[in-house]
Structure formats: structure tokens, C-alpha cells
Coordinates of C-alpha atoms and ligand atoms in Angstrom, one line a residue:
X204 CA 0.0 0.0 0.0
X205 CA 1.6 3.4 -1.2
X206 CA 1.6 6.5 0.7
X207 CA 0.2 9.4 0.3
X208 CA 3.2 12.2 0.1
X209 CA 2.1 15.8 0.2
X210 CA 5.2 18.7 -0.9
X211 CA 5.1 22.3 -0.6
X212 CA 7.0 23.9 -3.3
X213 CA 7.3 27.7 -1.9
X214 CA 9.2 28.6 -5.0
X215 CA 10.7 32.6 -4.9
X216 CA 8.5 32.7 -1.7
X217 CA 9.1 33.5 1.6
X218 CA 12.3 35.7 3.1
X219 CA 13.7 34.6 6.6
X220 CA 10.9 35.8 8.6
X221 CA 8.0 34.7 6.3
X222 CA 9.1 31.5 6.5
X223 CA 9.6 31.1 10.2
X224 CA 6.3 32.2 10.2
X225 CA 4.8 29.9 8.1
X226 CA 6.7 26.8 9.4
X227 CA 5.3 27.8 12.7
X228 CA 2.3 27.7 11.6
X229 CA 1.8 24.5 10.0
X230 CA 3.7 22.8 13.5
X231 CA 1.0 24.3 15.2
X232 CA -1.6 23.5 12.7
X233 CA -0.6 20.1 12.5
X234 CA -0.4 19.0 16.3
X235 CA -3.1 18.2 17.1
X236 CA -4.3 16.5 13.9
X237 CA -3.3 12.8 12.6
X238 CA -1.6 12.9 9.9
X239 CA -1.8 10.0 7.6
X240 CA 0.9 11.2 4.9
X241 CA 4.6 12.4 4.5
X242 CA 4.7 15.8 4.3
X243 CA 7.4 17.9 3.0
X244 CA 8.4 21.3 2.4
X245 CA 11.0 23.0 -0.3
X246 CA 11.6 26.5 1.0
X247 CA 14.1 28.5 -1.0
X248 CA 17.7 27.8 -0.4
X249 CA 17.7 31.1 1.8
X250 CA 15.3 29.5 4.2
X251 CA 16.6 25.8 4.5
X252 CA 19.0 26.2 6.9
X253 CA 16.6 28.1 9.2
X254 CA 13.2 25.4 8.4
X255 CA 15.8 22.2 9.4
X256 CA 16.4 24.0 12.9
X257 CA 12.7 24.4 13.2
X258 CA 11.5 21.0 11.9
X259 CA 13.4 19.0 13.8
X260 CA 10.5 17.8 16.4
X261 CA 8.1 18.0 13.8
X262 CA 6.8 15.2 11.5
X263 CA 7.7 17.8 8.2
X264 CA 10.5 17.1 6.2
X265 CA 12.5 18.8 4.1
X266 CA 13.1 19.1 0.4
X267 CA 14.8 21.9 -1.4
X268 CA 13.4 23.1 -4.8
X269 CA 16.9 22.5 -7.3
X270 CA 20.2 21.8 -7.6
X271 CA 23.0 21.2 -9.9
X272 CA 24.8 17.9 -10.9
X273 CA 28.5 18.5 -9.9
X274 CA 30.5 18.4 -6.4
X275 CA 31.7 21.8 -6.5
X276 CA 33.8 24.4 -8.2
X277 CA 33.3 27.1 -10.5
X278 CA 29.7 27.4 -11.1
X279 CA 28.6 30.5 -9.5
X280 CA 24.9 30.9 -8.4
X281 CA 24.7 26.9 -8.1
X282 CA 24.2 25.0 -4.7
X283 CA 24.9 21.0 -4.8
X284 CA 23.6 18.1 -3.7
X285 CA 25.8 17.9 -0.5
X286 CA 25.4 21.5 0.7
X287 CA 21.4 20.7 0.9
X288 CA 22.2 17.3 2.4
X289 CA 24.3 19.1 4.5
X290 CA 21.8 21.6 5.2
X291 CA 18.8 18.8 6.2
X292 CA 17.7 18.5 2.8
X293 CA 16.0 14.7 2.6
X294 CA 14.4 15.4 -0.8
X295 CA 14.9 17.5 -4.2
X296 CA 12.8 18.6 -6.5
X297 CA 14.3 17.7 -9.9
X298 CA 12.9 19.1 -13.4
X299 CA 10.3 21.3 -12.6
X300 CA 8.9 22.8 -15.8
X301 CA 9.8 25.9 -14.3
X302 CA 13.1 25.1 -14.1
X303 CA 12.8 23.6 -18.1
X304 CA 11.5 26.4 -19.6
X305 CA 12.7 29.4 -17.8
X306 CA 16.3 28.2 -17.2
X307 CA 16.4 25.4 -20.3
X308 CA 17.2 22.7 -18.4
X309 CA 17.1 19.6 -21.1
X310 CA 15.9 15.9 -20.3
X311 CA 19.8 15.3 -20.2
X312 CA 20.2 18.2 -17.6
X313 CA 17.9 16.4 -15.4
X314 CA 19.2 13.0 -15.7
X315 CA 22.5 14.0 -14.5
X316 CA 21.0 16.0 -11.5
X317 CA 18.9 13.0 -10.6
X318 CA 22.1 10.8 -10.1
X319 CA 23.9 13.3 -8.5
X320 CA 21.0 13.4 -5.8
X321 CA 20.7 9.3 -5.6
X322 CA 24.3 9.6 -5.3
X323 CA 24.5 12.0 -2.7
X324 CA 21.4 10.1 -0.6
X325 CA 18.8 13.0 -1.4
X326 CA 15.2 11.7 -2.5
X327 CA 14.5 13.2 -5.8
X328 CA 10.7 14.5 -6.6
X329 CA 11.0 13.9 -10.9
X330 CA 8.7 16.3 -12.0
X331 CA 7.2 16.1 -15.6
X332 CA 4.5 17.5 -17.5
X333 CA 3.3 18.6 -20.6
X334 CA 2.5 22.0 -22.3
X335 CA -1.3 23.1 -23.6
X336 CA -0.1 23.0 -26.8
X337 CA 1.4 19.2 -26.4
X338 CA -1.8 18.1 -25.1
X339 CA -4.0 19.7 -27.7
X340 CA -1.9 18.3 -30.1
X341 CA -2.3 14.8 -28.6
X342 CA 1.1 14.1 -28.1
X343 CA 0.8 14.1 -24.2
X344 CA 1.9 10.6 -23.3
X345 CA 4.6 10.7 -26.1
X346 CA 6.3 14.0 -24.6
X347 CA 5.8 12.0 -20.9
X348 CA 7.4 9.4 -22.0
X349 CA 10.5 11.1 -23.5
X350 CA 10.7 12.6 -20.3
X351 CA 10.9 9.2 -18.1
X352 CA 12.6 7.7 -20.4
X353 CA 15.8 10.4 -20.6
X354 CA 15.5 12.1 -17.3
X355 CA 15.4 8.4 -15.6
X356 CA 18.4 6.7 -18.3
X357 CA 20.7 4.5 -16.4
X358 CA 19.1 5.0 -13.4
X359 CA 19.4 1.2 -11.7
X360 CA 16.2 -0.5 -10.0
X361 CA 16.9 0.3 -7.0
X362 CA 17.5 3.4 -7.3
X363 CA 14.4 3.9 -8.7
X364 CA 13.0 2.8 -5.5
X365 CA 14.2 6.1 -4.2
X366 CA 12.9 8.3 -6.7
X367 CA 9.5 10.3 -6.6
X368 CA 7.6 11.2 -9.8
X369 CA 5.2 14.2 -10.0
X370 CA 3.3 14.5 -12.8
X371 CA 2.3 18.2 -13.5
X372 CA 0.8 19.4 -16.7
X373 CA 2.4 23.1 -17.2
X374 CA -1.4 24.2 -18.3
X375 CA -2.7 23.7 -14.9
X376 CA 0.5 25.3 -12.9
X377 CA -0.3 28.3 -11.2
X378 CA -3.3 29.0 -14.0
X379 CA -6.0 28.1 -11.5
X380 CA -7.1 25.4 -14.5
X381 CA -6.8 22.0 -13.1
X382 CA -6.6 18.2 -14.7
X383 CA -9.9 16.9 -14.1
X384 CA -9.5 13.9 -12.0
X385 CA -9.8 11.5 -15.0
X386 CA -7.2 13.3 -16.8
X387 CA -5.0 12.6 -14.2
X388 CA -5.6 9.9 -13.5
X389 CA -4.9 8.5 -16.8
X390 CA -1.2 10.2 -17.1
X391 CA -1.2 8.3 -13.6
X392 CA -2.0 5.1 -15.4
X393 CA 0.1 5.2 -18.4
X394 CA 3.3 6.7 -16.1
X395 CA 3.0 3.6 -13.5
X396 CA 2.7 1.2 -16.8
X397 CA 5.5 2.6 -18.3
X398 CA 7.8 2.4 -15.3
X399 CA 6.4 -1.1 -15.1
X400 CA 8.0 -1.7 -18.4
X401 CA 11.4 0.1 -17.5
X402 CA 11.8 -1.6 -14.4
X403 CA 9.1 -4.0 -13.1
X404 CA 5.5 -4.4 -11.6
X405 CA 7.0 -4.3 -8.1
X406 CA 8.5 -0.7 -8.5
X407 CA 5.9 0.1 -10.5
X408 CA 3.5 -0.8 -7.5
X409 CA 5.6 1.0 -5.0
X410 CA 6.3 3.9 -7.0
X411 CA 4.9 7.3 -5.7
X412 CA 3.1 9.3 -8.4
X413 CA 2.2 13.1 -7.4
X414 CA -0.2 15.1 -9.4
X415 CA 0.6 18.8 -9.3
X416 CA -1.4 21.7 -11.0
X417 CA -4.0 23.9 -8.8
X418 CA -4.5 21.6 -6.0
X419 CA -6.4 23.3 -3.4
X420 CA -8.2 22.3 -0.5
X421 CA -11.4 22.1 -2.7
X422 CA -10.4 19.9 -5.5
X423 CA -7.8 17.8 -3.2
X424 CA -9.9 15.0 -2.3
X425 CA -11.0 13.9 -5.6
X426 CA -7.7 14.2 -7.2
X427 CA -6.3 12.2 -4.4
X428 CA -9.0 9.7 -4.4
X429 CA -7.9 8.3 -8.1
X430 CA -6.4 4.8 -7.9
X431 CA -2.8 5.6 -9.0
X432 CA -2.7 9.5 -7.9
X433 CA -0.6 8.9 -4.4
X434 CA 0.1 12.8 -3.3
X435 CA 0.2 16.2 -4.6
X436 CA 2.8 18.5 -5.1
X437 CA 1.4 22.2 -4.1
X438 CA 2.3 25.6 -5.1
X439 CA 0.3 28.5 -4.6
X440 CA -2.0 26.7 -2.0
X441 CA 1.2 25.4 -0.6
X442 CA 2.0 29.0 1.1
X443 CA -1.0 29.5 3.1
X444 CA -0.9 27.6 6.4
X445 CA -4.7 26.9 6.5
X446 CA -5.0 25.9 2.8
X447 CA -2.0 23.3 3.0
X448 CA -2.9 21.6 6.2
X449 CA -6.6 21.3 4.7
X450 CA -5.0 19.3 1.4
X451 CA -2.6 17.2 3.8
X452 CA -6.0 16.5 6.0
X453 CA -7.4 15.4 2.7
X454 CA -4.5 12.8 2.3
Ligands
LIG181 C1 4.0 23.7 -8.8 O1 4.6 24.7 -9.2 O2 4.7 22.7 -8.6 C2 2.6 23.8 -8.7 C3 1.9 22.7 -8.8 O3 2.0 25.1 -8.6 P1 0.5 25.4 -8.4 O4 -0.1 24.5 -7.3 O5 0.5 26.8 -8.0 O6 -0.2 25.2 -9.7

């Protein structure tokens, strides 16, 4: 039985104090409640440092939102995988189609960061997705599938175990326009058949499968309700105590 895993991806959210604040907020919020998911949040890198001192009582983990693929040296602006391990990172999240179409990061970009996390014991959360234009063309499972395919090449079984995949169609990021629950759940579907033939049924089986795009607390239930739709990944909704804790209740 898979479970559910609910992320907060704050994005360019939330200076030093903000994020204290909400952090707070969601201990508090949480305590008393019982809490049948992981939950994790991905604070900016600013923030990390601070969110591991305050989590560390607290049944919150933490994930940070990029990172790039070598040890160290001269890239400036770049953070690797063992300063946010170093910092209390457990998770990272890994082609966001934020990160592909604002910075160009390619399939092949990915892949290498995904190693470099399973290398450096950091959980990555695989995001893919396709564009309106992809899916009004048809060609959504082909452009998924190019993304699995390169973003997960030689990536061995078990590390694959390790790995989270989010599915987030860009249409429904931040737009307010969400996947109906049959549309995602059948990107679900084909995504946990396909890994099936990559690897096997049993990490296919196990393999955690997060829908991101719009999930708020009133649309949470039903998304998470689909058979193969195991968590959500949560922007905008993600940065309002109230509104998160009501989508992780919903888990
Ligand atoms: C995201 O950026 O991962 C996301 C899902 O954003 P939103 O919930 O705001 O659509």
C-alpha cells in the first residue's frame, strides 16, 4: 500500500521571517491533527538552513526546490547536492517545468542531476508534464514518456525505488485550471505502466506518483481519491498555512 506524500514547493517565496512564520504555523496547525501522509516542504535555499532547525520535532521534512549535478567548483549561483544534504535537505525537487522552460534545463540536464541526488542520498521528486499545446496536439503521453525515459536513463532498480515522480501538466500550474481527475488519473496510469516496463511491476507498484497543477483544499480530495494519484505537489496553495494543512488533512 503506497503513501500518500504531500510537498510544498514555496518557490521565490518566503524571506527569513516569512518563512519562520509559516513553518510555525503549519507545527502548530498540525499537532493536534493525525496525519496519515509524508509531508514535505521545499523552502528556498535562503530559508533551508533556518526550516531544518525548526523542523526537527516535527513530523515535516525537508526538500529543497533545485540543484546542480556536480560536487563543486566554479559554477557560481549553483548549490549542490551535499550542501542541501548538508543543510537537512532529505528530498529535491528535480525538473520542474519551471526550471525547463525558464532556465532550459534539457531531459539530459535532469538525468545527470537526478544521479547526482541518488548519489549523494537525497530523494529526488522527478517532475514532468506537458504544455497546452502538447496536449491539444495529442502528443501528451509521447512527450511523458520522452521525459521518463531520458530524465530516468541508467538510473538502476533500486534506485528507482528512491525516486518520486510528479506529474504536472504546465497548463494547470499556477493557472487556477486543473486536470480533471480523469485526466490525471490517466497520465497516472500510463506513467506507472510505463515504469512497469522500464523496471518491473514491483516498483511500478511501489512507485509514488504526485499530481501537481492547482490543488487546493477544494479539488484535493477527488484528485487524491484516483487509484494511482498517491500525493500532490502544491504551489500557490502550498503557502497559506490553513490551505495546506486542509490538502494534507485530505491525504
Ligand atoms: C508547482 O509549481 O509545482 C505547482 C503545482 O504550482 P500550483 O499548485 O500553484 O499550480
Amino acid at each position: 500500500m503506497r503513501k500518500k506524500v504531500i510537498a510544498g514547493n514555496w518557490k521565490m517565496n518566503n524571506d527569513l521571517s516569512e518563512s519562520q512564520n509559516l513553518i510555525s504555523k503549519l507545527i502548530s496547525g498540525l499537532s493536534n491533527e493525525k496525519v496519515n501522509c509524508d509531508v514535505i516542504v521545499c523552502p528556498p535555499f535562503t530559508s533551508l538552513s533556518e526550516a531544518n532547525s525548526l523542523l526537527k520535532k516535527s513530523i515535516i521534512k525537508l526538500g529543497a526546490q533545485n540543484m546542480y549535478f556536480e560536487e563543486n567548483g566554479a559554477f557560481t549561483g549553483e548549490i549542490s547536492a551535499s550542501m542541501l544534504k548538508n543543510t537537512g535537505c532529505e528530498y529535491v525537487i528535480l525538473g520542474h517545468s519551471e526550471r525547463r522552460t525558464i532556465f532550459g534545463e534539457t531531459d539530459q540536464v535532469i538525468n545527470k542531476k537526478i544521479k547526482k541526488a541518488l548519489q549523494s542520498n537525497l530523494l529526488p521528486i522527478f517532475c514532468v508534464g506537458e504544455s497546452l499545446q502538447e496536449r491539444e496536439s495529442e502528443v501528451t503521453n509521447d512527450i511523458i514518456k520522452r521525459q521518463i525515459t531520458e530524465g530516468l536513463k541508467n538510473i538502476s532498480s533500486a534506485e528507482m525505488q528512491k525516486i518520486i515522480i510528479a506529474y504536472e501538466p504546465v497548463w494547470a500550474i499556477g493557472t487556477g485550471k486543473t486536470a480533471s481527475p480523469q485526466q490525471a488519473e490517466d497520465v497516472h496510469a500510463f506513467i506507472r505502466g510505463l515504469v512497469k516496463s522500464l523496471y518491473s511491476n514491483e516498483i511500478a507498484e511501489e512507485l509514488v506518483i504526485q499530481y501537481g497543477g492547482s490543488v487546493k483544499p477544494d479539488n484535493a480530495k477527488e484528485l487524491l481519491s484516483q487509484k494511482d494519484i498517491d500525493g500532490a505537489l502544491v504551489g500557490g496553495a502550498c503557502l497559506k498555512s490553513e490551505s495546506f494543512i486542509e490538502i494534507i488533512k485530505a491525504a
